[in-house]
């Protein structure tokens, strides 16, 4: 049973369902947890939080003699219970097709949230961490329902919205990667926030450099390389940004062999979250269309990153990342043993080599064929022979094959 209580009635052993107040008023990444630590109780009592919702089915109830609730508080509790009952379970799994439809709406609202957040920072104001955390929570819930929908959609950004949607994409990738690495849900949220804010320093770089269609000069590249430090200064204006998130902002361009920037860190000198940020940042960057280069298809990007991985990425993190997005990520163009071409539309959690593929073209007759979904894990006749280039075949806008399922 859910019950709203005053902060003075809170005690160890209670299960906190929701903290009544903004994220800025408390230091906890999750609003739902079993209260077991005396230090956490002291922190809550000293915070600006006045009331909390507890779940007496998962933890202790209030003690006898606790403050009686007013009629208004009872009405508020009833309204909250009805609201909660009407919500879908955020962790329930859904089909790829269903989650793609939900993720399309989420991408639109996420883009606007990031635009607003970056605009606030551009005016010299502190980042509203509560707003950012709410967005991280929405993205984490989408990834819980289906891990590939949002990160695949966020990749399909146009050149003009790259800066904003790149933040959303890296947030989603960091969340999925953190779960692949078996991190706690608290660490998952922190990884997501780090991904969302990692490139905020680019608001201090001129559009002439950011959107230059040609190669940057040495002087321009030197300016571009200042964005991690500029981002750090922006985030330091907010007391609510954790040291781990600041570290990712500053060090997501470091490389394992020490050739990265801004500090040339190497090996274990780079934090685990910064190593995760490096992989996630590069993957989304090279699969996105930029003013100076068309993005690679996902499978080609994974192949290229594997070539760089020894000096560039942490081996364990990169291997976990490949498991996260797949050897043939959603949207990859592949050739089957039958000679048919198809687009990967969904991963197989039991085998990275046997995703579901929507075939649509015959290389033998060189004509389009009626689209057909082939689940490579459920038959013996077909397997993937290799990756293909959409440009080589003259294909455009292959994304509709996996978006419109």
Short mmCIF file of C-alpha atoms in Angstrom, two decimals:
data_model
loop_
_atom_site.label_atom_id
_atom_site.label_comp_id
_atom_site.label_asym_id
_atom_site.label_seq_id
_atom_site.Cartn_x
_atom_site.Cartn_y
_atom_site.Cartn_z
CA UNK A 1 0.00 0.00 0.00
CA UNK A 2 1.27 3.47 -0.87
CA UNK A 3 1.17 6.06 1.88
CA UNK A 4 2.25 9.70 2.04
CA UNK A 5 4.10 10.60 5.26
CA UNK A 6 6.02 13.55 6.65
CA UNK A 7 9.80 13.40 6.62
CA UNK A 8 9.77 13.30 10.45
CA UNK A 9 7.93 9.95 10.38
CA UNK A 10 10.53 8.35 8.10
CA UNK A 11 12.55 5.47 9.60
CA UNK A 12 14.97 2.75 8.54
CA UNK A 13 13.30 -0.21 6.89
CA UNK A 14 10.77 1.85 4.95
CA UNK A 15 10.58 1.51 1.18
CA UNK A 16 10.60 4.95 -0.42
CA UNK A 17 8.35 5.07 -3.48
CA UNK A 18 8.73 8.76 -4.27
CA UNK A 19 10.37 11.85 -2.79
CA UNK A 20 8.00 14.82 -2.82
CA UNK A 21 10.22 17.54 -4.23
CA UNK A 22 12.59 18.29 -7.05
CA UNK A 23 15.75 16.33 -7.83
CA UNK A 24 17.70 19.45 -6.80
CA UNK A 25 16.62 19.01 -3.17
CA UNK A 26 18.17 15.59 -2.59
CA UNK A 27 21.39 13.77 -3.62
CA UNK A 28 19.83 10.43 -4.58
CA UNK A 29 19.87 9.18 -8.18
CA UNK A 30 16.82 7.00 -7.62
CA UNK A 31 13.56 8.03 -6.03
CA UNK A 32 12.59 4.41 -5.20
CA UNK A 33 14.70 2.42 -2.75
CA UNK A 34 14.66 0.58 0.58
CA UNK A 35 15.98 2.90 3.27
CA UNK A 36 18.61 0.87 5.14
CA UNK A 37 21.46 3.29 5.86
CA UNK A 38 21.49 5.71 8.79
CA UNK A 39 23.52 8.18 6.73
CA UNK A 40 20.83 8.19 4.03
CA UNK A 41 18.16 8.86 6.65
CA UNK A 42 20.20 11.77 8.07
CA UNK A 43 20.68 13.17 4.56
CA UNK A 44 16.95 13.08 3.88
CA UNK A 45 16.11 14.69 7.22
CA UNK A 46 18.56 17.49 6.47
CA UNK A 47 17.32 18.04 2.91
CA UNK A 48 14.56 20.31 1.67
CA UNK A 49 12.20 17.34 1.27
CA UNK A 50 9.09 17.70 3.46
CA UNK A 51 7.16 14.54 2.56
CA UNK A 52 7.71 11.14 0.93
CA UNK A 53 5.57 8.32 -0.42
CA UNK A 54 6.30 4.90 1.09
CA UNK A 55 5.18 1.43 0.00
CA UNK A 56 4.20 -0.52 3.11
CA UNK A 57 4.05 -3.72 1.07
CA UNK A 58 7.81 -3.52 0.48
CA UNK A 59 8.94 -2.01 3.77
CA UNK A 60 7.88 -0.86 7.23
CA UNK A 61 4.76 1.18 7.94
CA UNK A 62 4.65 4.29 10.13
CA UNK A 63 4.87 3.72 13.86
CA UNK A 64 1.81 4.06 16.07
CA UNK A 65 1.33 7.62 17.18
CA UNK A 66 2.71 9.12 13.97
CA UNK A 67 1.25 12.38 12.77
CA UNK A 68 -2.34 11.90 11.58
CA UNK A 69 -3.08 12.76 7.97
CA UNK A 70 -5.48 15.56 7.12
CA UNK A 71 -8.44 15.09 4.75
CA UNK A 72 -6.49 17.01 2.10
CA UNK A 73 -3.54 14.62 2.44
CA UNK A 74 -5.86 11.63 2.13
CA UNK A 75 -7.29 13.14 -1.08
CA UNK A 76 -3.76 13.69 -2.41
CA UNK A 77 -2.90 10.08 -1.63
CA UNK A 78 -5.99 8.81 -3.45
CA UNK A 79 -5.16 10.95 -6.48
CA UNK A 80 -1.59 9.63 -6.51
CA UNK A 81 -2.72 6.01 -6.27
CA UNK A 82 -5.05 6.47 -9.23
CA UNK A 83 -2.31 8.17 -11.21
CA UNK A 84 0.17 5.37 -10.48
CA UNK A 85 -2.37 2.69 -11.38
CA UNK A 86 -2.89 4.31 -14.77
CA UNK A 87 0.82 4.25 -15.62
CA UNK A 88 2.27 1.43 -17.74
CA UNK A 89 5.04 -0.58 -16.10
CA UNK A 90 8.24 1.15 -17.16
CA UNK A 91 10.28 -2.04 -17.05
CA UNK A 92 7.86 -4.18 -19.04
CA UNK A 93 9.37 -5.48 -22.27
CA UNK A 94 7.66 -4.57 -25.53
CA UNK A 95 8.17 -5.50 -29.15
CA UNK A 96 10.70 -3.58 -31.22
CA UNK A 97 7.90 -2.18 -33.38
CA UNK A 98 5.91 -0.91 -30.39
CA UNK A 99 8.93 0.64 -28.70
CA UNK A 100 10.07 2.31 -31.94
CA UNK A 101 6.76 4.17 -32.04
CA UNK A 102 7.16 5.25 -28.42
CA UNK A 103 10.84 6.14 -28.92
CA UNK A 104 10.03 8.37 -31.89
CA UNK A 105 7.93 10.58 -29.62
CA UNK A 106 10.59 10.44 -26.92
CA UNK A 107 13.30 11.53 -29.36
CA UNK A 108 11.25 14.60 -30.30
CA UNK A 109 10.69 15.67 -26.70
CA UNK A 110 14.27 14.78 -25.77
CA UNK A 111 15.66 16.99 -28.53
CA UNK A 112 13.68 19.97 -27.27
CA UNK A 113 14.75 19.31 -23.69
CA UNK A 114 18.41 19.29 -24.73
CA UNK A 115 17.95 22.45 -26.82
CA UNK A 116 16.47 24.20 -23.78
CA UNK A 117 19.20 22.88 -21.50
CA UNK A 118 22.00 23.98 -23.82
CA UNK A 119 20.35 27.37 -24.32
CA UNK A 120 20.28 27.88 -20.56
CA UNK A 121 23.99 27.05 -20.36
CA UNK A 122 24.74 29.34 -23.30
CA UNK A 123 23.27 32.23 -21.29
CA UNK A 124 25.71 31.51 -18.48
CA UNK A 125 23.19 29.87 -16.14
CA UNK A 126 23.66 26.61 -14.25
CA UNK A 127 22.30 23.41 -15.80
CA UNK A 128 18.95 22.31 -14.38
CA UNK A 129 20.02 18.84 -13.27
CA UNK A 130 16.50 17.82 -12.30
CA UNK A 131 15.32 18.35 -15.87
CA UNK A 132 18.28 16.36 -17.18
CA UNK A 133 17.64 13.49 -14.76
CA UNK A 134 13.99 13.27 -15.74
CA UNK A 135 15.07 12.87 -19.36
CA UNK A 136 17.64 10.22 -18.37
CA UNK A 137 14.89 8.35 -16.53
CA UNK A 138 12.64 8.37 -19.63
CA UNK A 139 15.47 7.10 -21.82
CA UNK A 140 16.41 4.42 -19.26
CA UNK A 141 12.78 3.22 -19.16
CA UNK A 142 12.67 3.00 -22.95
CA UNK A 143 15.88 0.96 -22.92
CA UNK A 144 14.34 -1.35 -20.29
CA UNK A 145 11.37 -2.06 -22.54
CA UNK A 146 13.55 -2.60 -25.63
CA UNK A 147 17.26 -1.71 -25.57
CA UNK A 148 17.72 -1.07 -29.29
CA UNK A 149 14.76 1.11 -30.30
CA UNK A 150 15.82 4.53 -29.08
CA UNK A 151 19.55 4.18 -29.70
CA UNK A 152 18.82 3.12 -33.29
CA UNK A 153 16.39 5.99 -33.88
CA UNK A 154 18.64 8.62 -32.29
CA UNK A 155 21.31 7.70 -34.84
CA UNK A 156 19.03 8.95 -37.65
CA UNK A 157 19.66 12.62 -37.08
CA UNK A 158 20.11 15.33 -39.71
CA UNK A 159 23.16 17.55 -39.82
CA UNK A 160 21.40 20.56 -38.26
CA UNK A 161 20.29 18.71 -35.13
CA UNK A 162 23.50 16.71 -34.63
CA UNK A 163 24.76 18.51 -31.52
CA UNK A 164 21.49 17.95 -29.62
CA UNK A 165 20.55 14.45 -30.79
CA UNK A 166 24.14 13.27 -30.37
CA UNK A 167 23.70 13.95 -26.65
CA UNK A 168 20.47 11.92 -26.59
CA UNK A 169 22.07 9.06 -28.55
CA UNK A 170 25.15 8.87 -26.31
CA UNK A 171 22.90 8.96 -23.24
CA UNK A 172 21.00 5.93 -24.56
CA UNK A 173 24.18 4.09 -25.51
CA UNK A 174 25.75 4.73 -22.10
CA UNK A 175 22.64 3.41 -20.33
CA UNK A 176 22.56 0.25 -22.44
CA UNK A 177 26.31 -0.26 -22.05
CA UNK A 178 26.17 0.23 -18.27
CA UNK A 179 23.53 -2.48 -18.03
CA UNK A 180 25.60 -4.77 -20.22
CA UNK A 181 28.45 -4.25 -17.75
CA UNK A 182 26.09 -5.22 -14.89
CA UNK A 183 26.29 -1.85 -13.17
CA UNK A 184 23.74 -0.93 -10.51
CA UNK A 185 20.71 1.09 -11.57
CA UNK A 186 22.17 4.07 -9.71
CA UNK A 187 25.33 3.79 -11.83
CA UNK A 188 23.20 3.31 -14.96
CA UNK A 189 21.51 6.68 -14.33
CA UNK A 190 24.84 8.34 -13.66
CA UNK A 191 26.22 6.91 -16.91
CA UNK A 192 23.15 8.21 -18.75
CA UNK A 193 23.53 11.70 -17.30
CA UNK A 194 27.22 11.69 -18.23
CA UNK A 195 26.30 10.77 -21.80
CA UNK A 196 23.65 13.47 -21.97
CA UNK A 197 26.04 16.21 -20.79
CA UNK A 198 29.38 15.01 -22.17
CA UNK A 199 29.50 17.42 -25.13
CA UNK A 200 27.96 20.51 -23.57
CA UNK A 201 31.26 22.35 -24.03
CA UNK A 202 30.52 22.53 -27.75
CA UNK A 203 28.10 25.38 -27.09
CA UNK A 204 31.24 27.50 -26.63
CA UNK A 205 32.62 26.53 -30.06
CA UNK A 206 31.58 28.63 -33.07
CA UNK A 207 29.21 27.14 -35.65
CA UNK A 208 31.78 27.97 -38.31
CA UNK A 209 34.04 25.33 -36.78
CA UNK A 210 31.34 22.89 -35.65
CA UNK A 211 29.60 22.83 -39.03
CA UNK A 212 32.56 23.34 -41.34
CA UNK A 213 32.06 21.10 -44.41
CA UNK A 214 35.78 20.58 -44.99
CA UNK A 215 38.74 19.48 -42.92
CA UNK A 216 39.58 21.70 -39.94
CA UNK A 217 42.83 23.62 -39.99
CA UNK A 218 45.33 22.99 -37.19
CA UNK A 219 44.18 26.20 -35.52
CA UNK A 220 40.50 25.26 -35.80
CA UNK A 221 41.16 21.76 -34.47
CA UNK A 222 43.03 23.24 -31.51
CA UNK A 223 39.90 25.29 -30.72
CA UNK A 224 37.68 22.21 -31.10
CA UNK A 225 39.86 20.30 -28.64
CA UNK A 226 39.04 22.85 -25.93
CA UNK A 227 35.39 21.75 -25.68
CA UNK A 228 35.95 19.19 -22.86
CA UNK A 229 37.52 21.82 -20.58
CA UNK A 230 34.88 24.38 -21.52
CA UNK A 231 32.20 21.82 -20.76
CA UNK A 232 33.75 21.14 -17.35
CA UNK A 233 33.58 24.85 -16.47
CA UNK A 234 29.92 24.97 -17.54
CA UNK A 235 28.95 21.93 -15.45
CA UNK A 236 30.89 23.13 -12.41
CA UNK A 237 28.37 25.96 -12.07
CA UNK A 238 25.90 23.39 -10.77
CA UNK A 239 26.54 21.81 -7.37
CA UNK A 240 24.39 18.83 -8.33
CA UNK A 241 26.66 17.38 -11.04
CA UNK A 242 28.69 14.50 -9.63
CA UNK A 243 32.48 14.21 -10.01
CA UNK A 244 31.98 11.12 -12.22
CA UNK A 245 29.83 13.09 -14.69
CA UNK A 246 32.37 15.94 -14.70
CA UNK A 247 35.11 13.40 -15.42
CA UNK A 248 33.30 12.02 -18.49
CA UNK A 249 32.79 15.53 -19.83
CA UNK A 250 36.50 16.26 -19.44
CA UNK A 251 37.98 12.91 -20.51
CA UNK A 252 35.72 11.27 -23.13
CA UNK A 253 38.37 11.98 -25.80
CA UNK A 254 41.19 10.24 -23.93
CA UNK A 255 42.58 7.04 -25.48
CA UNK A 256 43.94 3.93 -23.81
CA UNK A 257 47.37 4.40 -25.45
CA UNK A 258 47.69 7.95 -24.12
CA UNK A 259 47.28 9.75 -27.47
CA UNK A 260 43.95 11.38 -26.59
CA UNK A 261 43.16 14.79 -25.14
CA UNK A 262 43.08 17.02 -23.13
CA UNK A 263 45.49 15.33 -20.67
CA UNK A 264 46.93 12.35 -22.54
CA UNK A 265 45.70 9.90 -19.91
CA UNK A 266 46.25 6.22 -20.56
CA UNK A 267 45.14 2.80 -19.34
CA UNK A 268 43.67 2.70 -15.86
CA UNK A 269 44.26 6.42 -15.54
CA UNK A 270 41.00 6.83 -17.45
CA UNK A 271 37.86 6.16 -15.40
CA UNK A 272 35.48 3.38 -16.43
CA UNK A 273 32.71 5.89 -17.25
CA UNK A 274 35.09 7.96 -19.39
CA UNK A 275 36.14 4.80 -21.26
CA UNK A 276 32.47 4.02 -21.84
CA UNK A 277 31.92 7.59 -22.99
CA UNK A 278 34.75 7.33 -25.51
CA UNK A 279 33.26 4.26 -27.21
CA UNK A 280 29.69 5.60 -27.19
CA UNK A 281 30.73 9.02 -28.47
CA UNK A 282 32.77 7.64 -31.38
CA UNK A 283 30.10 5.13 -32.46
CA UNK A 284 27.36 7.73 -32.70
CA UNK A 285 29.67 10.26 -34.34
CA UNK A 286 30.81 7.98 -37.15
CA UNK A 287 27.33 6.57 -37.85
CA UNK A 288 25.79 10.07 -38.13
CA UNK A 289 25.76 12.33 -41.17
CA UNK A 290 28.07 15.31 -40.59
CA UNK A 291 28.69 18.45 -42.67
CA UNK A 292 31.99 16.97 -43.87
CA UNK A 293 31.10 13.26 -44.18
CA UNK A 294 28.19 10.90 -44.63
CA UNK A 295 27.80 8.50 -41.69
CA UNK A 296 28.86 4.87 -41.98
CA UNK A 297 26.30 2.10 -41.70
CA UNK A 298 26.33 0.58 -38.18
CA UNK A 299 28.01 -2.72 -39.12
CA UNK A 300 30.79 -0.88 -40.96
CA UNK A 301 31.25 1.39 -37.94
CA UNK A 302 31.67 -1.60 -35.60
CA UNK A 303 34.24 -3.12 -38.00
CA UNK A 304 36.22 0.14 -38.12
CA UNK A 305 36.11 0.56 -34.36
CA UNK A 306 37.39 -3.00 -33.92
CA UNK A 307 40.43 -2.02 -36.01
CA UNK A 308 41.12 0.96 -33.72
CA UNK A 309 40.23 -0.75 -30.46
CA UNK A 310 43.72 -1.84 -29.34
CA UNK A 311 45.08 1.66 -28.90
CA UNK A 312 41.88 3.65 -28.75
CA UNK A 313 39.38 1.77 -26.55
CA UNK A 314 39.40 -0.37 -23.44
CA UNK A 315 39.07 -4.02 -24.59
CA UNK A 316 36.50 -5.04 -21.98
CA UNK A 317 34.37 -1.97 -22.55
CA UNK A 318 34.50 -2.33 -26.34
CA UNK A 319 33.55 -6.01 -26.21
CA UNK A 320 30.60 -5.14 -23.96
CA UNK A 321 29.63 -2.38 -26.39
CA UNK A 322 29.58 -4.81 -29.32
CA UNK A 323 27.30 -7.08 -27.29
CA UNK A 324 25.12 -4.04 -26.61
CA UNK A 325 24.56 -2.91 -30.21
CA UNK A 326 25.37 -6.18 -32.00
CA UNK A 327 28.00 -7.21 -34.55
CA UNK A 328 25.34 -6.30 -37.10
CA UNK A 329 23.48 -3.43 -35.39
CA UNK A 330 19.93 -2.53 -36.36
CA UNK A 331 19.96 -0.81 -39.75
CA UNK A 332 22.94 -2.79 -41.07
CA UNK A 333 22.74 -3.90 -44.70
CA UNK A 334 23.80 -7.56 -45.00
CA UNK A 335 24.04 -10.25 -47.70
CA UNK A 336 22.64 -13.71 -46.95
CA UNK A 337 23.87 -17.04 -48.36
CA UNK A 338 20.89 -17.06 -50.75
CA UNK A 339 22.20 -13.92 -52.41
CA UNK A 340 19.42 -11.79 -50.96
CA UNK A 341 20.14 -8.43 -49.32
CA UNK A 342 18.38 -7.37 -46.17
CA UNK A 343 18.40 -4.90 -43.30
CA UNK A 344 18.85 -6.03 -39.71
CA UNK A 345 15.65 -5.17 -37.85
CA UNK A 346 16.21 -6.78 -34.44
CA UNK A 347 18.94 -8.44 -32.44
CA UNK A 348 18.93 -12.00 -31.16
CA UNK A 349 19.96 -11.87 -27.48
CA UNK A 350 21.35 -15.42 -27.69
CA UNK A 351 23.58 -14.92 -30.74
CA UNK A 352 25.03 -11.76 -32.25
CA UNK A 353 25.45 -13.59 -35.58
CA UNK A 354 21.78 -14.48 -36.00
CA UNK A 355 19.61 -11.34 -35.91
CA UNK A 356 16.23 -10.91 -37.58
CA UNK A 357 16.65 -9.53 -41.10
CA UNK A 358 14.13 -8.02 -43.51
CA UNK A 359 15.21 -9.09 -47.03
CA UNK A 360 14.12 -6.94 -49.97
CA UNK A 361 16.56 -7.39 -52.88
CA UNK A 362 17.99 -10.26 -54.96
CA UNK A 363 21.62 -9.88 -56.05
CA UNK A 364 21.18 -12.74 -58.53
CA UNK A 365 18.38 -11.13 -60.53
CA UNK A 366 19.34 -7.59 -59.37
CA UNK A 367 15.72 -6.65 -58.67
CA UNK A 368 13.72 -5.75 -55.61
CA UNK A 369 11.66 -8.55 -54.10
CA UNK A 370 8.70 -8.58 -51.75
CA UNK A 371 10.00 -7.77 -48.24
CA UNK A 372 10.23 -10.81 -46.00
CA UNK A 373 11.41 -11.13 -42.40
CA UNK A 374 13.97 -13.89 -41.88
CA UNK A 375 14.74 -14.94 -38.31
CA UNK A 376 18.21 -16.44 -38.73
CA UNK A 377 18.01 -18.14 -35.33
CA UNK A 378 14.95 -20.18 -36.34
CA UNK A 379 16.15 -21.76 -39.58
CA UNK A 380 19.21 -23.58 -40.90
CA UNK A 381 19.27 -22.55 -44.57
CA UNK A 382 20.42 -18.96 -44.34
CA UNK A 383 23.20 -17.08 -42.58
CA UNK A 384 24.93 -13.75 -43.03
CA UNK A 385 27.78 -13.89 -45.53
CA UNK A 386 28.91 -10.32 -45.10
CA UNK A 387 28.20 -6.61 -44.85
CA UNK A 388 27.18 -4.55 -47.86
CA UNK A 389 27.41 -0.86 -48.73
CA UNK A 390 24.16 0.93 -49.44
CA UNK A 391 26.02 3.39 -51.68
CA UNK A 392 27.43 0.57 -53.82
CA UNK A 393 23.91 -0.63 -54.58
CA UNK A 394 22.41 2.84 -54.83
CA UNK A 395 20.01 2.31 -51.92
CA UNK A 396 18.62 5.33 -50.08
CA UNK A 397 16.66 5.62 -46.85
CA UNK A 398 16.91 2.00 -45.75
CA UNK A 399 15.74 3.02 -42.30
CA UNK A 400 12.07 2.65 -43.32
CA UNK A 401 12.62 -1.11 -43.55
CA UNK A 402 13.22 -1.43 -39.81
CA UNK A 403 11.21 1.54 -38.55
CA UNK A 404 8.00 0.47 -40.34
CA UNK A 405 7.67 -3.04 -38.98
#
